[in-house]
């Protein structure tokens, strides 16, 4: 298993319950693909975006560290892109 870091830009207008549900979904996707989440936290609350993403001018940043097999990353990334509450996602491998 290798260590990865995922940065999400999430819609800023979500309620607290929706945020908790979304964060648990993000963790569940990694666990469903035989991975394990080490940390996950809000990196920044509402921040103005340089350019609009899906008609949103602001976004909330969420940072998650996890371990997974390299072949599972494409499935994880695809599942994240299907979620409408996620504006952008970037998954990088940690050294």
Coordinates of C-alpha atoms in Angstrom, one line a residue, residues 21-95:
X21 CA -22.5 13.1 5.2
X22 CA -20.1 14.1 2.4
X23 CA -17.0 13.7 4.5
X24 CA -18.2 10.2 5.6
X25 CA -18.8 9.3 1.9
X26 CA -15.3 10.4 1.0
X27 CA -13.9 8.1 3.7
X28 CA -16.2 5.2 2.7
X29 CA -15.1 5.3 -0.9
X30 CA -11.5 4.8 0.1
X31 CA -12.4 1.9 2.5
X32 CA -14.6 0.3 -0.2
X33 CA -11.5 0.2 -2.4
X34 CA -9.4 -1.7 0.2
X35 CA -7.7 1.5 1.6
X36 CA -7.6 3.1 4.9
X37 CA -8.0 6.8 5.8
X38 CA -5.4 8.2 8.3
X39 CA -6.6 11.8 8.5
X40 CA -9.3 14.0 7.1
X41 CA -10.0 17.6 8.0
X42 CA -11.3 20.9 6.6
X43 CA -8.2 22.8 5.3
X44 CA -10.0 26.1 4.7
X45 CA -13.6 27.3 5.0
X46 CA -15.0 29.6 2.3
X47 CA -12.3 30.8 0.0
X48 CA -12.8 32.8 -3.1
X49 CA -11.8 30.9 -6.3
X50 CA -9.7 32.4 -9.0
X51 CA -12.3 31.4 -11.6
X52 CA -15.8 29.9 -11.3
X53 CA -16.1 26.1 -11.0
X54 CA -19.5 24.7 -11.9
X55 CA -21.0 28.2 -11.4
X56 CA -19.5 28.6 -7.9
X57 CA -17.3 31.5 -7.1
X58 CA -16.3 30.2 -3.6
X59 CA -15.3 26.8 -2.3
X60 CA -14.4 24.9 0.8
X61 CA -11.1 22.9 0.9
X62 CA -11.0 19.5 2.5
X63 CA -7.7 17.6 2.9
X64 CA -7.5 13.8 3.4
X65 CA -4.5 11.5 3.8
X66 CA -5.0 7.8 3.1
X67 CA -3.3 4.6 2.1
X68 CA -4.4 2.5 -0.8
X69 CA -3.2 0.2 -3.6
X70 CA -2.1 2.0 -6.7
X71 CA -4.5 0.2 -8.9
X72 CA -7.5 1.4 -6.8
X73 CA -6.7 5.1 -7.3
X74 CA -8.5 5.3 -10.7
X75 CA -11.7 3.8 -9.1
X76 CA -11.5 6.2 -6.2
X77 CA -10.9 9.2 -8.4
X78 CA -13.8 8.2 -10.7
X79 CA -16.2 7.8 -7.7
X80 CA -15.2 11.3 -6.4
X81 CA -15.8 12.9 -9.8
X82 CA -19.4 11.5 -9.9
X83 CA -20.3 13.4 -6.7
X84 CA -22.0 16.7 -7.5
X85 CA -21.0 18.4 -4.3
X86 CA -17.3 18.1 -5.2
X87 CA -16.1 20.8 -7.5
X88 CA -12.5 19.5 -8.0
X89 CA -10.4 16.8 -6.6
X90 CA -6.6 16.2 -6.8
X91 CA -5.0 13.0 -5.6
X92 CA -1.2 13.0 -5.2
X93 CA 1.2 10.2 -4.0
X94 CA 3.3 11.1 -0.9
X95 CA 6.9 10.2 -0.8

